Short mmCIF file of C-alpha atoms and ligand atoms in Angstrom, two decimals:
data_model
loop_
_atom_site.label_atom_id
_atom_site.label_comp_id
_atom_site.label_asym_id
_atom_site.label_seq_id
_atom_site.Cartn_x
_atom_site.Cartn_y
_atom_site.Cartn_z
CA MET A 1 39.63 43.64 -6.33
CA VAL A 2 38.43 40.87 -8.65
CA LEU A 3 40.56 40.44 -11.78
CA ALA A 4 38.24 39.43 -14.67
CA ALA A 5 34.47 39.78 -14.57
CA GLY A 6 33.14 37.09 -16.90
CA LEU A 7 30.48 34.46 -16.30
CA LEU A 8 32.82 32.35 -14.15
CA GLN A 9 33.81 35.26 -11.88
CA ILE A 10 30.23 36.34 -11.11
CA PRO A 11 29.82 34.02 -8.07
CA VAL A 12 32.94 35.59 -6.53
CA ILE A 13 31.87 39.18 -7.16
CA LYS A 14 28.42 38.46 -5.71
CA LYS A 15 29.78 36.58 -2.69
CA ALA A 16 32.33 39.26 -1.77
CA ARG A 17 29.58 41.90 -1.85
CA GLU A 18 27.30 39.68 0.22
CA MET A 19 30.14 39.44 2.77
CA GLY A 20 29.98 43.22 3.03
CA TYR A 21 33.12 44.11 1.05
CA TYR A 22 33.42 46.96 -1.43
CA VAL A 23 34.14 45.09 -4.68
CA ILE A 24 36.06 46.46 -7.66
CA ALA A 25 35.73 44.38 -10.83
CA VAL A 26 38.49 44.79 -13.41
CA ASP A 27 38.05 43.54 -16.97
CA ASP A 28 39.15 44.71 -20.40
CA ASP A 29 35.62 44.21 -21.67
CA SER A 30 33.33 46.89 -20.23
CA ASN A 31 30.37 44.65 -21.13
CA ALA A 32 31.69 41.63 -19.20
CA PRO A 33 28.64 40.36 -17.30
CA GLY A 34 30.21 40.76 -13.84
CA MET A 35 31.03 44.43 -14.27
CA ALA A 36 27.54 45.71 -13.47
CA LEU A 37 27.40 43.53 -10.34
CA ALA A 38 30.39 45.13 -8.62
CA ASP A 39 30.51 48.36 -6.57
CA LYS A 40 32.95 49.75 -9.09
CA ALA A 41 34.03 48.57 -12.55
CA ILE A 42 37.40 49.44 -14.06
CA VAL A 43 38.48 48.82 -17.68
CA PRO A 44 42.28 48.91 -17.43
CA GLY A 45 43.07 48.53 -21.14
CA GLY A 46 45.28 45.49 -20.58
CA LEU A 47 44.51 43.14 -17.69
CA MET A 48 48.01 41.69 -18.04
CA ASN A 49 49.71 45.08 -17.73
CA GLU A 50 51.38 44.80 -14.32
CA GLU A 51 52.37 48.44 -13.89
CA LYS A 52 48.90 49.67 -14.67
CA LEU A 53 47.17 47.18 -12.44
CA VAL A 54 49.54 47.85 -9.53
CA ALA A 55 48.82 51.57 -9.94
CA ILE A 56 45.07 50.96 -9.86
CA ALA A 57 45.38 48.72 -6.79
CA LYS A 58 47.32 51.47 -4.98
CA GLU A 59 44.94 54.23 -6.02
CA GLU A 60 41.98 52.22 -4.78
CA TYR A 61 43.69 51.23 -1.49
CA ILE A 62 42.57 47.63 -1.99
CA ASP A 63 42.73 45.14 0.89
CA GLY A 64 42.88 41.99 -1.24
CA VAL A 65 42.97 40.77 -4.82
CA ILE A 66 41.61 37.58 -6.34
CA HIS A 67 41.79 36.16 -9.86
CA PRO A 68 39.25 33.37 -9.86
CA CYS A 69 38.78 30.65 -12.49
CA SER A 70 41.26 32.11 -14.96
CA GLU A 71 45.00 32.08 -15.37
CA VAL A 72 45.82 35.00 -17.63
CA ALA A 73 46.50 37.55 -14.88
CA MET A 74 47.92 35.34 -12.12
CA ASN A 75 51.32 37.04 -12.34
CA VAL A 76 49.69 40.46 -12.10
CA MET A 77 47.79 39.31 -9.04
CA GLY A 78 51.03 38.07 -7.46
CA ARG A 79 52.78 41.36 -8.17
CA ILE A 80 49.92 43.33 -6.58
CA ASN A 81 50.17 41.08 -3.49
CA ASP A 82 53.92 41.76 -3.35
CA GLU A 83 53.72 45.53 -3.78
CA LEU A 84 50.83 46.10 -1.40
CA HIS A 85 51.95 43.40 1.09
CA LEU A 86 48.63 41.58 0.78
CA SER A 87 47.77 38.10 2.03
CA GLY A 88 47.60 36.17 -1.27
CA ILE A 89 50.42 34.43 -3.17
CA SER A 90 53.51 36.25 -4.40
CA LYS A 91 54.44 36.77 -8.03
CA GLU A 92 57.12 34.08 -7.76
CA LEU A 93 54.57 31.53 -6.57
CA ALA A 94 52.04 32.66 -9.20
CA ILE A 95 54.62 32.08 -11.94
CA ARG A 96 55.37 28.60 -10.63
CA ALA A 97 51.67 27.73 -10.44
CA THR A 98 50.96 28.74 -14.06
CA ASN A 99 54.05 27.37 -15.79
CA LYS A 100 53.66 23.63 -16.34
CA ASN A 101 57.42 23.10 -16.54
CA LEU A 102 58.26 24.91 -13.27
CA MET A 103 55.35 23.10 -11.67
CA ARG A 104 56.69 19.68 -12.73
CA GLU A 105 60.16 20.62 -11.43
CA ALA A 106 58.68 21.53 -8.04
CA PHE A 107 56.71 18.27 -7.89
CA GLU A 108 59.81 16.27 -8.73
CA GLN A 109 61.94 18.02 -6.11
CA TYR A 110 59.34 17.45 -3.43
CA GLY A 111 58.53 13.88 -4.49
CA ALA A 112 54.93 14.66 -5.39
CA PRO A 113 53.63 12.04 -7.86
CA SER A 114 53.90 13.42 -11.39
CA PRO A 115 54.31 11.76 -14.83
CA LYS A 116 57.66 11.75 -16.63
CA SER A 117 57.81 15.13 -18.32
CA LYS A 118 60.23 17.33 -20.28
CA CYS A 119 59.99 20.82 -21.74
CA PHE A 120 61.19 21.77 -25.26
CA SER A 121 61.14 24.71 -27.61
CA ASN A 122 62.81 22.90 -30.51
CA VAL A 123 60.88 20.23 -32.36
CA GLU A 124 63.92 18.17 -33.47
CA VAL A 125 65.24 17.97 -29.93
CA ALA A 126 61.79 16.96 -28.68
CA TRP A 127 61.49 14.27 -31.37
CA GLY A 128 64.91 12.87 -30.42
CA ALA A 129 63.92 12.70 -26.75
CA PHE A 130 60.59 11.10 -27.65
CA CYS A 131 62.31 8.33 -29.63
CA ILE A 132 64.98 7.61 -27.04
CA GLU A 133 63.47 8.34 -23.64
CA PHE A 134 59.72 7.85 -23.98
CA ALA A 135 58.12 4.45 -24.38
CA GLY A 136 54.46 4.22 -25.40
CA ASP A 137 51.81 6.91 -25.62
CA ALA A 138 52.61 10.50 -24.70
CA ILE A 139 51.10 13.96 -24.40
CA LEU A 140 52.17 17.18 -26.09
CA LYS A 141 50.85 20.34 -24.48
CA PRO A 142 51.67 24.05 -24.20
CA SER A 143 53.86 24.88 -21.24
CA ARG A 144 51.76 27.96 -20.60
CA ASN A 145 48.06 27.92 -21.41
CA SER A 146 44.81 26.48 -20.06
CA GLY A 147 41.40 25.17 -21.09
CA SER A 148 42.93 22.16 -22.92
CA ARG A 149 44.10 24.44 -25.74
CA GLY A 150 46.79 22.94 -27.98
CA ILE A 151 46.91 19.54 -26.22
CA ALA A 152 47.39 16.30 -28.16
CA LYS A 153 47.81 12.67 -27.21
CA ILE A 154 50.34 10.93 -29.37
CA ASN A 155 50.66 7.29 -30.13
CA GLY A 156 53.96 5.51 -29.37
CA ASN A 157 54.51 4.80 -33.08
CA ILE A 158 53.64 8.25 -34.48
CA ASP A 159 55.86 9.36 -37.42
CA GLU A 160 58.11 12.42 -37.28
CA ALA A 161 55.99 14.58 -39.60
CA GLU A 162 52.82 14.09 -37.55
CA PHE A 163 54.77 14.64 -34.30
CA ALA A 164 56.15 17.89 -35.71
CA LYS A 165 52.67 19.09 -36.71
CA LEU A 166 51.24 18.49 -33.24
CA PHE A 167 54.33 19.94 -31.55
CA GLU A 168 54.05 23.18 -33.57
CA ARG A 169 50.34 23.40 -32.78
CA ALA A 170 51.04 23.14 -29.04
CA LYS A 171 53.90 25.64 -29.36
CA GLU A 172 51.67 28.10 -31.20
CA GLU A 173 49.23 27.97 -28.26
CA SER A 174 51.90 28.41 -25.59
CA ARG A 175 52.48 31.86 -24.06
CA ASP A 176 56.20 31.15 -23.73
CA LYS A 177 56.50 29.14 -26.97
CA SER A 178 57.60 25.96 -25.28
CA VAL A 179 55.98 22.55 -25.18
CA MET A 180 55.69 19.81 -22.58
CA LEU A 181 56.27 16.20 -23.68
CA GLU A 182 54.84 13.84 -21.05
CA GLN A 183 54.23 10.21 -20.35
CA PHE A 184 50.53 9.55 -20.99
CA ILE A 185 48.64 8.57 -17.85
CA ASP A 186 45.75 6.32 -18.80
CA GLY A 187 42.83 6.27 -16.40
CA PRO A 188 40.06 8.26 -14.75
CA GLU A 189 40.52 11.94 -13.95
CA PHE A 190 39.67 13.88 -10.78
CA SER A 191 39.98 17.36 -9.40
CA VAL A 192 40.56 18.33 -5.79
CA GLU A 193 39.30 21.64 -4.34
CA ILE A 194 41.53 23.02 -1.64
CA ILE A 195 41.82 26.07 0.60
CA VAL A 196 45.32 26.88 1.85
CA TRP A 197 45.46 29.09 4.93
CA ASN A 198 48.85 29.88 6.48
CA LYS A 199 50.31 26.94 4.52
CA GLN A 200 47.74 24.57 6.06
CA VAL A 201 46.28 22.50 3.18
CA ASN A 202 42.54 21.84 3.63
CA VAL A 203 40.88 19.46 1.16
CA LEU A 204 37.22 20.35 0.65
CA GLN A 205 36.12 17.94 -2.05
CA VAL A 206 37.16 15.42 -4.72
CA THR A 207 35.42 15.65 -8.11
CA ASP A 208 35.04 13.01 -10.84
CA LYS A 209 35.70 14.53 -14.25
CA LYS A 210 34.42 13.37 -17.60
CA THR A 211 36.38 14.49 -20.65
CA THR A 212 36.23 13.79 -24.38
CA GLU A 213 38.53 11.04 -25.61
CA ALA A 214 41.97 11.67 -27.08
CA PRO A 215 43.27 13.77 -28.68
CA TYR A 216 41.66 16.83 -27.07
CA PHE A 217 40.44 15.89 -23.54
CA VAL A 218 37.82 18.61 -23.31
CA GLU A 219 35.82 18.54 -20.08
CA LEU A 220 32.24 17.33 -20.62
CA GLY A 221 31.10 17.19 -17.02
CA HIS A 222 31.95 16.84 -13.36
CA ASN A 223 30.30 15.31 -10.31
CA GLN A 224 30.74 15.55 -6.55
CA PRO A 225 31.35 13.77 -4.32
CA SER A 226 33.48 11.24 -6.23
CA LEU A 227 31.76 7.93 -7.00
CA PHE A 228 35.09 6.04 -6.88
CA PRO A 229 36.06 3.66 -4.03
CA GLY A 230 37.50 5.21 -0.87
CA HIS A 231 41.10 4.04 -1.41
CA ILE A 232 41.22 5.74 -4.83
CA VAL A 233 39.75 8.97 -3.44
CA GLU A 234 42.33 8.89 -0.63
CA ALA A 235 45.21 8.38 -3.12
CA VAL A 236 43.90 11.34 -5.14
CA LYS A 237 43.73 13.57 -2.04
CA ARG A 238 47.24 12.58 -0.93
CA ALA A 239 48.72 13.40 -4.35
CA ALA A 240 46.96 16.78 -4.37
CA ILE A 241 48.18 17.68 -0.87
CA MET A 242 51.78 16.80 -1.77
CA GLY A 243 51.51 18.83 -4.97
CA VAL A 244 50.19 21.90 -3.17
CA ARG A 245 52.97 21.64 -0.56
CA ALA A 246 55.52 21.34 -3.38
CA LEU A 247 54.26 24.64 -4.84
CA GLU A 248 54.76 26.24 -1.38
CA VAL A 249 51.68 28.43 -1.72
CA ASN A 250 50.42 30.02 1.48
CA ASN A 251 47.03 31.75 1.32
CA CYS A 252 44.87 30.81 -1.67
CA ALA A 253 42.34 28.42 -3.12
CA CYS A 254 43.80 25.55 -5.16
CA HIS A 255 42.36 23.39 -7.90
CA ALA A 256 44.39 20.20 -8.43
CA GLU A 257 43.88 17.90 -11.42
CA ILE A 258 44.85 14.26 -10.87
CA LYS A 259 44.69 11.09 -12.98
CA VAL A 260 44.84 7.54 -11.64
CA GLN A 261 46.51 4.63 -13.47
CA ASP A 262 46.77 1.21 -11.83
CA ASP A 263 45.61 2.67 -8.48
CA GLN A 264 48.49 5.16 -8.58
CA ALA A 265 47.63 8.88 -8.56
CA TYR A 266 49.56 11.33 -10.80
CA ILE A 267 49.21 15.11 -10.76
CA MET A 268 48.28 16.71 -14.09
CA GLU A 269 48.51 20.30 -12.86
CA ILE A 270 47.56 22.52 -9.93
CA GLY A 271 46.11 26.00 -10.22
CA ALA A 272 46.68 28.22 -7.15
CA ARG A 273 43.23 29.70 -7.63
CA LEU A 274 39.56 28.76 -7.75
CA GLY A 275 39.01 26.27 -10.59
CA GLY A 276 36.87 26.81 -13.66
CA ASP A 277 33.79 25.05 -14.98
CA PHE A 278 31.82 26.11 -11.82
CA ILE A 279 33.57 23.33 -9.85
CA SER A 280 35.04 25.59 -7.15
CA THR A 281 32.46 28.33 -7.35
CA GLU A 282 29.20 26.35 -7.39
CA LEU A 283 29.57 22.55 -7.21
CA THR A 284 31.75 22.50 -4.08
CA HIS A 285 29.41 24.52 -1.88
CA LEU A 286 26.44 22.49 -3.13
CA SER A 287 28.13 19.14 -2.37
CA THR A 288 29.87 20.01 0.92
CA GLY A 289 27.86 22.85 2.38
CA ILE A 290 31.18 24.71 2.78
CA ASP A 291 31.36 28.20 1.34
CA MET A 292 34.49 27.78 -0.78
CA VAL A 293 34.13 31.11 -2.56
CA GLY A 294 33.74 32.95 0.74
CA ALA A 295 36.81 31.10 2.03
CA ALA A 296 38.85 32.10 -1.05
CA VAL A 297 37.82 35.75 -0.55
CA ASP A 298 38.75 35.54 3.14
CA VAL A 299 42.24 34.13 2.57
CA ALA A 300 42.91 36.79 -0.10
CA LEU A 301 42.10 39.37 2.59
CA GLY A 302 44.15 37.67 5.31
CA VAL A 303 41.06 36.61 7.24
CA GLU A 304 40.87 33.07 8.67
CA PRO A 305 38.36 31.15 6.49
CA ASN A 306 35.33 29.36 7.90
CA LEU A 307 35.49 25.82 6.53
CA THR A 308 32.63 24.33 8.52
CA PRO A 309 29.56 23.33 6.49
CA VAL A 310 26.81 25.94 6.62
CA ALA A 311 24.36 24.06 4.40
CA GLU A 312 23.26 20.46 3.86
CA PRO A 313 25.67 18.45 1.61
CA GLN A 314 24.11 16.95 -1.57
CA GLY A 315 25.12 15.15 -4.74
CA VAL A 316 25.79 17.48 -7.67
CA ALA A 317 26.64 17.14 -11.35
CA ILE A 318 27.34 19.49 -14.23
CA ARG A 319 27.11 18.32 -17.84
CA TYR A 320 27.90 20.29 -21.00
CA PHE A 321 26.02 20.42 -24.31
CA THR A 322 28.27 19.47 -27.25
CA PRO A 323 26.12 19.12 -30.39
CA GLU A 324 27.60 17.97 -33.70
CA PRO A 325 29.42 20.77 -35.57
CA GLY A 326 27.28 22.84 -37.96
CA LYS A 327 24.76 25.67 -37.96
CA VAL A 328 22.11 25.79 -35.21
CA ILE A 329 18.54 26.07 -36.52
CA ALA A 330 16.54 25.63 -33.31
CA ILE A 331 16.64 24.72 -29.61
CA GLU A 332 13.87 22.34 -28.55
CA ASN A 333 12.61 21.20 -25.11
CA ALA A 334 14.56 23.95 -23.32
CA GLU A 335 11.63 24.21 -20.86
CA LEU A 336 12.82 20.89 -19.36
CA LEU A 337 15.59 22.90 -17.73
CA ASN A 338 13.04 24.64 -15.48
CA ARG A 339 12.86 21.68 -13.04
CA SER A 340 13.48 22.47 -9.39
CA ASP A 341 16.54 20.18 -9.14
CA VAL A 342 18.26 22.16 -11.91
CA TYR A 343 20.41 24.62 -9.97
CA ASP A 344 21.60 26.47 -13.06
CA ALA A 345 21.47 26.00 -16.84
CA GLU A 346 22.45 27.99 -19.85
CA ILE A 347 22.62 27.37 -23.60
CA TYR A 348 25.27 29.59 -25.12
CA VAL A 349 24.20 29.24 -28.78
CA GLY A 350 21.05 30.20 -30.69
CA PRO A 351 19.58 29.82 -34.18
CA GLY A 352 22.08 30.93 -36.84
CA ASP A 353 25.18 30.31 -34.67
CA GLU A 354 27.99 28.12 -35.96
CA VAL A 355 29.08 25.24 -33.69
CA LYS A 356 32.65 24.00 -34.15
CA GLU A 357 34.17 20.61 -33.40
CA VAL A 358 34.89 20.43 -29.64
CA LYS A 359 38.63 20.96 -29.40
CA SER A 360 38.73 23.12 -26.25
CA SER A 361 36.41 24.24 -23.44
CA LEU A 362 35.48 27.31 -25.47
CA ASP A 363 33.73 25.12 -28.10
CA ARG A 364 31.03 23.80 -25.72
CA SER A 365 27.44 24.97 -26.34
CA GLY A 366 25.81 25.06 -22.90
CA HIS A 367 25.64 23.52 -19.43
CA VAL A 368 23.25 22.22 -16.80
CA ILE A 369 23.94 21.83 -13.05
CA VAL A 370 21.72 19.35 -11.16
CA THR A 371 21.50 18.56 -7.43
CA ALA A 372 20.14 15.31 -5.93
CA ALA A 373 20.39 13.09 -2.87
CA THR A 374 23.47 11.39 -4.35
CA ALA A 375 26.02 12.20 -7.06
CA LYS A 376 24.83 9.14 -9.03
CA LEU A 377 21.26 10.48 -9.20
CA ALA A 378 22.49 13.96 -10.12
CA VAL A 379 24.57 12.50 -12.97
CA GLU A 380 21.60 10.50 -14.29
CA THR A 381 19.34 13.55 -14.33
CA ALA A 382 21.96 15.84 -15.87
CA GLU A 383 22.79 13.33 -18.63
CA GLY A 384 19.08 12.78 -19.28
CA LEU A 385 18.63 16.54 -19.74
CA ILE A 386 21.62 16.75 -22.10
CA ASP A 387 19.95 14.04 -24.22
CA SER A 388 16.45 15.51 -24.19
CA VAL A 389 17.11 19.23 -24.66
CA MET A 390 17.77 19.30 -28.41
CA ILE A 391 20.11 21.69 -30.15
CA ILE A 392 18.92 21.09 -33.74
CA MET A 393 21.55 21.51 -36.42
CA GLU A 394 20.99 22.31 -40.14
N1 ADP B 401 50.54 13.49 -18.89
C1 ADP B 401 49.24 13.36 -19.14
N2 ADP B 401 48.68 12.13 -19.20
C2 ADP B 401 47.37 11.97 -19.47
N3 ADP B 401 46.52 12.97 -19.72
C3 ADP B 401 47.01 14.23 -19.67
C4 ADP B 401 48.39 14.50 -19.38
N4 ADP B 401 48.56 15.84 -19.41
C5 ADP B 401 47.35 16.38 -19.71
N5 ADP B 401 46.42 15.42 -19.87
C6 ADP B 401 44.99 15.60 -20.19
O1 ADP B 401 44.80 16.87 -20.78
C7 ADP B 401 44.00 17.71 -19.91
C8 ADP B 401 44.50 19.14 -19.94
O2 ADP B 401 45.83 19.18 -19.50
P1 ADP B 401 46.29 20.25 -18.42
O3 ADP B 401 47.69 19.99 -18.09
O4 ADP B 401 45.31 20.25 -17.30
O5 ADP B 401 46.20 21.59 -19.26
P2 ADP B 401 45.16 22.83 -19.24
O6 ADP B 401 45.93 23.91 -18.55
O7 ADP B 401 44.90 23.11 -20.66
O8 ADP B 401 43.96 22.41 -18.45
C9 ADP B 401 44.12 17.07 -18.55
O9 ADP B 401 43.04 17.42 -17.74
C10 ADP B 401 44.18 15.60 -18.91
O10 ADP B 401 42.88 15.10 -19.23
MG1 MG B 402 43.96 21.61 -16.63
#
């Protein structure tokens, strides 16, 4: 059973079918693009409704459940695993891996490297703590959300009114109406793709991430393998492994986000699931030759994953289109995306569409994935295509 059947879940639905499994896609939108690709499509009328989803899982006698590249139904997935005694993570672990406050507590207890961080629901209390306990720049972010929604970097000398505005914005975006206040880690960002099998933590790949500047940190692109020096990549891997152990997850894919400041790695967050932005589902198999999606499906079913490369490793990069805000009047040079080293490309907007300022992942206008002999070459080609395919605004 695959929970959600959008663009990002398609590689998982396709792979599980290729592996010979009977695949049930579940999404509240009957027109979600993955629905038609599954053996059976179910519209539950509330993907986050645990009772309903557990009932469906029982009726269908499922052997495994996976919720790839999304966080909204992680708890439901955990509950299904509990009730049907399936291989994947429990509800308790799913809660910990989607709540940024519980996650930070686990990291701290285990000694996994994590920035100074506190959770608040009251703005005055948060402001008091900021003034007394936090020196320098900080981050405000929802305790429960994803996709960079509601995040803001704040300057050490921000005034109370501005702090309150950004706090309330983060709170508004948070599913449990609480907000994380964190020390700001200044430096490059990475992700680490991991498969956990019987608590054994296997690192598949380290990704360099490119995001917009403060305040929103929206992801603009990723490349694999990392172009950073070996000692940095090793520090990033070590932090990710400690973080995954701290979460105590057993059988799942993990996507760890890490930043490095002064050669020291700090965990931003870890999702106990395949990561978004095609990193886990497409980039990792292209750059390592390891079938990460197949491995994630296997561990969800309690089958030992095959983590040996089955294809030639290459350099790979994804870059996103983020035109200036306004109304689109035309797309020009789109035929450039037909080159053979373009693995996948899509422009999400067309003439007449409104493009907003890029404040979260949802505001991006398209993507291109390029493969090459090295990550550096892939990045150059992908960035060249982003510059030459023109989204013309009014
Ligand atoms: N403490 C921090 N220091 C520096 N940057 C941070 C911090 N927390 C979050 N960020 C930035 O904001 C981005 C989104 O934060 P994250 O915790 O991953 O939330 P989301 O669930 O929205 O992805 C991170 O990838 C990172 O770029
Ligand atoms: Mg994140």
